[in-house]
Amino acid sequence: DADVTQTPRNRITKTGKRIMLECSQTKGHDRMYWYRQDPGLGLRLIYYSFDVKDINKGEISDGYSVSRQAQAKFSLSLESAIPNQTALYFCATSDTGTGKVYEQYFGPGTRLTVT
Amino acid sequence: DQQVKQNSPSLSVQEGRISILNCDYTNSMFDYFLWYKKYPAEGPTFLISISSIKDKNEDGRFTVFLNKSAKHLSLHIVPSQPGDSAVYFCAATSLTGNQFYFGTGTSLTVIP
């Protein structure tokens, strides 16, 4: 079983709809991240969380919100989706405890299309 | 503004030869640099990293070189194998590991 799972894997939605992307991990890591990947732009950080009570904005947080429901779960919400939020979204984790905080483990991604 | 840049979108190399992937950065506050490998329909996977206090780190066929004065790092793969064909991303972060900045990726094709 995958250590970092994302649901759904693919989603098509309409402009103005609210949508939630979910991420779960079984690695026991404390840190979790949400990224989006666009062609020609690489991965850009949306939000990150170091524990359930610690949420931080990343490089491109406008139009997004997150919820850390438990150490293992980190959800990304688009309150009112717009077409330029069409992208590939990745969740990632890392672990402060092992001293390898720089090594991130990524989920398989969610392809979101906003029409 | 892109703080981490990979100026070569693609690279083709013969099997058995060396692959060299390059990455440049602009922020001198970065303390740690990483390379990730990504296959289609999968998330990136960690490959190798280097601290800013070092100029070289080696792991099997993979070696990362860091030139801080030039703000440049490179990933060497020797010998290249067809299974190495993937998109490679470099990334950088500060000592706290709060935010990570990724390059745009280089698609490597190793020709059998």
Short mmCIF file of C-alpha atoms in Angstrom, two decimals:
data_model
loop_
_atom_site.label_atom_id
_atom_site.label_comp_id
_atom_site.label_asym_id
_atom_site.label_seq_id
_atom_site.Cartn_x
_atom_site.Cartn_y
_atom_site.Cartn_z
CA ASP A 1 0.00 0.00 0.00
CA ALA A 2 1.15 3.53 -0.79
CA ASP A 3 2.49 5.54 2.13
CA VAL A 4 1.02 8.82 0.86
CA THR A 5 -2.38 8.63 -0.82
CA GLN A 6 -4.39 11.31 -2.54
CA THR A 7 -8.07 11.32 -3.42
CA PRO A 8 -9.45 11.80 -5.95
CA ARG A 9 -6.80 11.02 -8.56
CA ASN A 10 -8.67 12.89 -11.25
CA ARG A 11 -11.41 15.49 -10.99
CA ILE A 12 -13.25 17.70 -13.43
CA THR A 13 -15.28 20.51 -11.93
CA LYS A 14 -16.98 23.70 -13.02
CA THR A 15 -16.02 27.29 -12.34
CA GLY A 16 -17.38 28.49 -9.00
CA LYS A 17 -17.70 25.06 -7.42
CA ARG A 18 -16.13 24.19 -4.10
CA ILE A 19 -13.80 21.25 -4.20
CA MET A 20 -11.69 19.41 -1.66
CA LEU A 21 -8.59 17.34 -2.33
CA GLU A 22 -7.57 14.91 0.38
CA CYS A 23 -4.23 13.53 1.45
CA SER A 24 -3.54 10.75 3.92
CA GLN A 25 -0.23 9.29 5.04
CA THR A 26 0.79 6.21 6.99
CA LYS A 27 4.43 7.22 7.38
CA GLY A 28 3.90 8.87 10.78
CA HIS A 29 5.49 12.07 9.53
CA ASP A 30 4.71 15.36 11.23
CA ARG A 31 5.14 17.71 8.27
CA MET A 32 2.76 17.84 5.33
CA TYR A 33 2.72 20.00 2.20
CA TRP A 34 0.52 20.83 -0.77
CA TYR A 35 2.05 21.71 -4.14
CA ARG A 36 0.72 22.39 -7.60
CA GLN A 37 2.56 21.62 -10.82
CA ASP A 38 1.95 23.57 -13.98
CA PRO A 39 3.66 23.01 -17.32
CA GLY A 40 6.84 25.07 -17.49
CA LEU A 41 6.58 26.19 -13.86
CA GLY A 42 7.68 23.20 -11.85
CA LEU A 43 6.21 22.57 -8.41
CA ARG A 44 5.06 25.50 -6.31
CA LEU A 45 4.21 25.34 -2.63
CA ILE A 46 0.63 26.22 -1.67
CA TYR A 47 0.47 25.47 2.07
CA TYR A 48 2.47 23.54 4.62
CA SER A 49 1.81 22.25 8.12
CA PHE A 50 4.23 21.11 10.79
CA ASP A 51 1.57 19.71 13.10
CA VAL A 52 -2.19 19.80 13.58
CA LYS A 53 -2.13 23.30 15.06
CA ASP A 54 0.46 24.75 12.70
CA ILE A 55 -0.62 25.89 9.23
CA ASN A 56 1.47 28.16 7.02
CA LYS A 57 1.01 29.81 3.66
CA GLY A 58 3.37 28.93 0.89
CA GLU A 59 4.34 30.71 -2.28
CA ILE A 60 0.89 30.66 -3.92
CA SER A 61 -1.85 30.33 -1.26
CA ASP A 62 -4.41 32.77 -2.72
CA GLY A 63 -7.64 30.99 -3.62
CA TYR A 64 -6.85 27.96 -1.48
CA SER A 65 -7.42 26.89 2.11
CA VAL A 66 -6.29 23.83 4.05
CA SER A 67 -7.27 21.76 7.03
CA ARG A 68 -5.05 19.44 9.07
CA GLN A 69 -7.66 17.14 10.58
CA ALA A 70 -5.12 14.82 12.16
CA GLN A 71 -1.41 14.22 11.93
CA ALA A 72 -2.09 11.82 9.07
CA LYS A 73 -4.59 13.93 7.10
CA PHE A 74 -4.18 17.21 5.26
CA SER A 75 -6.89 18.53 2.95
CA LEU A 76 -6.74 21.27 0.34
CA SER A 77 -9.87 23.21 -0.56
CA LEU A 78 -10.69 25.46 -3.47
CA GLU A 79 -13.58 27.56 -2.21
CA SER A 80 -14.62 28.77 -5.64
CA ALA A 81 -12.69 27.04 -8.39
CA ILE A 82 -11.45 29.02 -11.40
CA PRO A 83 -9.96 27.73 -14.67
CA ASN A 84 -6.41 28.85 -13.85
CA GLN A 85 -6.45 26.43 -10.92
CA THR A 86 -6.36 23.62 -13.44
CA ALA A 87 -3.15 21.79 -12.53
CA LEU A 88 -1.59 18.67 -11.08
CA TYR A 89 -1.68 18.78 -7.28
CA PHE A 90 0.74 16.90 -5.06
CA CYS A 91 0.73 16.23 -1.34
CA ALA A 92 4.05 15.54 0.38
CA THR A 93 5.30 14.64 3.83
CA SER A 94 8.57 14.86 5.72
CA ASP A 95 9.71 13.93 9.19
CA THR A 96 11.38 16.19 11.72
CA GLY A 97 12.15 13.30 14.03
CA THR A 98 14.52 11.38 11.77
CA GLY A 99 16.65 14.41 10.99
CA LYS A 100 15.77 14.03 7.33
CA VAL A 101 13.32 16.88 7.25
CA TYR A 102 14.57 17.86 3.82
CA GLU A 103 13.52 14.59 2.22
CA GLN A 104 9.93 14.83 1.11
CA TYR A 105 7.73 11.89 0.17
CA PHE A 106 5.13 12.66 -2.44
CA GLY A 107 1.73 11.22 -3.18
CA PRO A 108 0.77 10.19 -6.72
CA GLY A 109 -0.96 13.48 -7.49
CA THR A 110 -4.47 14.69 -8.29
CA ARG A 111 -5.18 16.01 -11.76
CA LEU A 112 -7.76 18.79 -11.43
CA THR A 113 -9.50 20.39 -14.37
CA VAL A 114 -11.72 23.43 -13.88
CA THR A 115 -14.00 24.17 -16.84
CA ASP B 1 10.39 35.21 -9.84
CA GLN B 2 11.88 31.75 -10.21
CA GLN B 3 14.47 31.23 -7.47
CA VAL B 4 15.55 27.83 -8.78
CA LYS B 5 16.08 27.39 -12.50
CA GLN B 6 16.68 24.44 -14.76
CA ASN B 7 17.43 25.91 -18.14
CA SER B 8 17.48 22.66 -20.11
CA PRO B 9 13.98 21.25 -20.57
CA SER B 10 15.30 18.02 -22.04
CA LEU B 11 18.44 15.91 -22.40
CA SER B 12 19.18 12.75 -24.39
CA VAL B 13 22.10 10.47 -23.54
CA GLN B 14 23.30 7.09 -24.77
CA GLU B 15 23.12 4.20 -22.35
CA GLY B 16 26.39 3.81 -20.45
CA ARG B 17 27.42 7.42 -20.89
CA ILE B 18 27.31 10.22 -18.32
CA SER B 19 24.20 12.35 -17.85
CA ILE B 20 24.73 15.83 -16.44
CA LEU B 21 21.72 17.82 -15.30
CA ASN B 22 22.18 21.42 -14.26
CA CYS B 23 20.42 23.75 -11.87
CA ASP B 24 20.95 27.39 -10.92
CA TYR B 25 19.59 29.33 -7.96
CA THR B 26 19.40 32.98 -7.03
CA ASN B 27 18.85 32.99 -3.26
CA SER B 28 22.10 32.83 -1.30
CA MET B 29 20.13 31.95 1.85
CA PHE B 30 19.43 28.43 0.63
CA ASP B 31 21.15 25.85 2.82
CA TYR B 32 20.07 22.54 1.37
CA PHE B 33 19.61 21.29 -2.15
CA LEU B 34 17.82 18.22 -3.40
CA TRP B 35 17.19 16.28 -6.58
CA TYR B 36 13.94 14.45 -7.26
CA LYS B 37 13.07 12.04 -10.03
CA LYS B 38 9.58 11.80 -11.48
CA TYR B 39 8.03 9.15 -13.69
CA PRO B 40 4.77 9.82 -15.55
CA ALA B 41 1.62 9.43 -13.43
CA GLU B 42 3.66 9.23 -10.23
CA GLY B 43 4.77 11.72 -7.62
CA PRO B 44 8.40 12.85 -7.42
CA THR B 45 10.75 10.60 -5.48
CA PHE B 46 13.75 11.80 -3.53
CA LEU B 47 17.07 10.98 -5.17
CA ILE B 48 19.98 12.75 -3.49
CA SER B 49 20.72 15.89 -1.49
CA ILE B 50 23.59 18.14 -0.53
CA SER B 51 24.16 20.61 2.25
CA SER B 52 25.60 24.03 1.48
CA ILE B 53 28.65 23.20 3.61
CA LYS B 54 29.68 20.51 1.14
CA ASP B 55 30.64 20.66 -2.51
CA LYS B 56 29.99 17.03 -3.42
CA ASN B 57 27.76 14.18 -2.36
CA GLU B 58 27.78 10.75 -3.91
CA ASP B 59 25.30 7.88 -3.77
CA GLY B 60 26.03 5.00 -6.08
CA ARG B 61 25.71 6.14 -9.68
CA PHE B 62 24.47 9.58 -8.62
CA THR B 63 26.71 12.48 -7.63
CA VAL B 64 25.62 16.02 -6.89
CA PHE B 65 28.09 18.89 -7.12
CA LEU B 66 27.53 22.29 -5.57
CA ASN B 67 29.32 25.49 -6.57
CA LYS B 68 28.15 28.10 -4.09
CA SER B 69 30.07 30.99 -5.60
CA ALA B 70 28.35 30.37 -8.94
CA LYS B 71 25.02 29.42 -7.29
CA HIS B 72 25.03 26.30 -9.41
CA LEU B 73 24.53 22.62 -8.79
CA SER B 74 24.64 19.63 -11.06
CA LEU B 75 23.58 16.00 -10.93
CA HIS B 76 25.83 13.44 -12.60
CA ILE B 77 24.54 9.98 -13.42
CA VAL B 78 27.22 7.46 -14.37
CA PRO B 79 26.63 5.15 -16.12
CA SER B 80 23.24 6.16 -17.43
CA GLN B 81 20.64 3.42 -17.78
CA PRO B 82 17.33 3.34 -19.68
CA GLY B 83 15.47 3.16 -16.34
CA ASP B 84 16.90 6.59 -15.52
CA SER B 85 14.64 8.12 -18.16
CA ALA B 86 12.41 10.49 -16.18
CA VAL B 87 11.93 14.14 -15.31
CA TYR B 88 14.45 15.43 -12.78
CA PHE B 89 13.67 18.35 -10.51
CA CYS B 90 16.14 20.23 -8.37
CA ALA B 91 14.89 21.93 -5.23
CA ALA B 92 16.27 24.20 -2.55
CA THR B 93 15.34 25.15 0.98
CA SER B 94 16.67 26.96 4.02
CA LEU B 95 18.08 25.32 7.15
CA THR B 96 14.64 25.17 8.75
CA GLY B 97 13.20 23.28 5.80
CA ASN B 98 10.07 25.40 5.88
CA GLN B 99 9.59 26.21 2.22
CA PHE B 100 10.96 24.38 -0.76
CA TYR B 101 11.54 25.94 -4.16
CA PHE B 102 11.59 23.68 -7.19
CA GLY B 103 13.02 24.11 -10.65
CA THR B 104 10.95 23.48 -13.76
CA GLY B 105 12.45 20.06 -14.42
CA THR B 106 14.65 18.42 -17.05
CA SER B 107 13.34 15.45 -18.99
CA LEU B 108 16.13 12.89 -19.36
CA THR B 109 15.95 10.21 -22.04
CA VAL B 110 18.55 7.45 -21.95
CA ILE B 111 18.77 5.74 -25.33
CA PRO B 112 19.51 2.01 -25.27
#
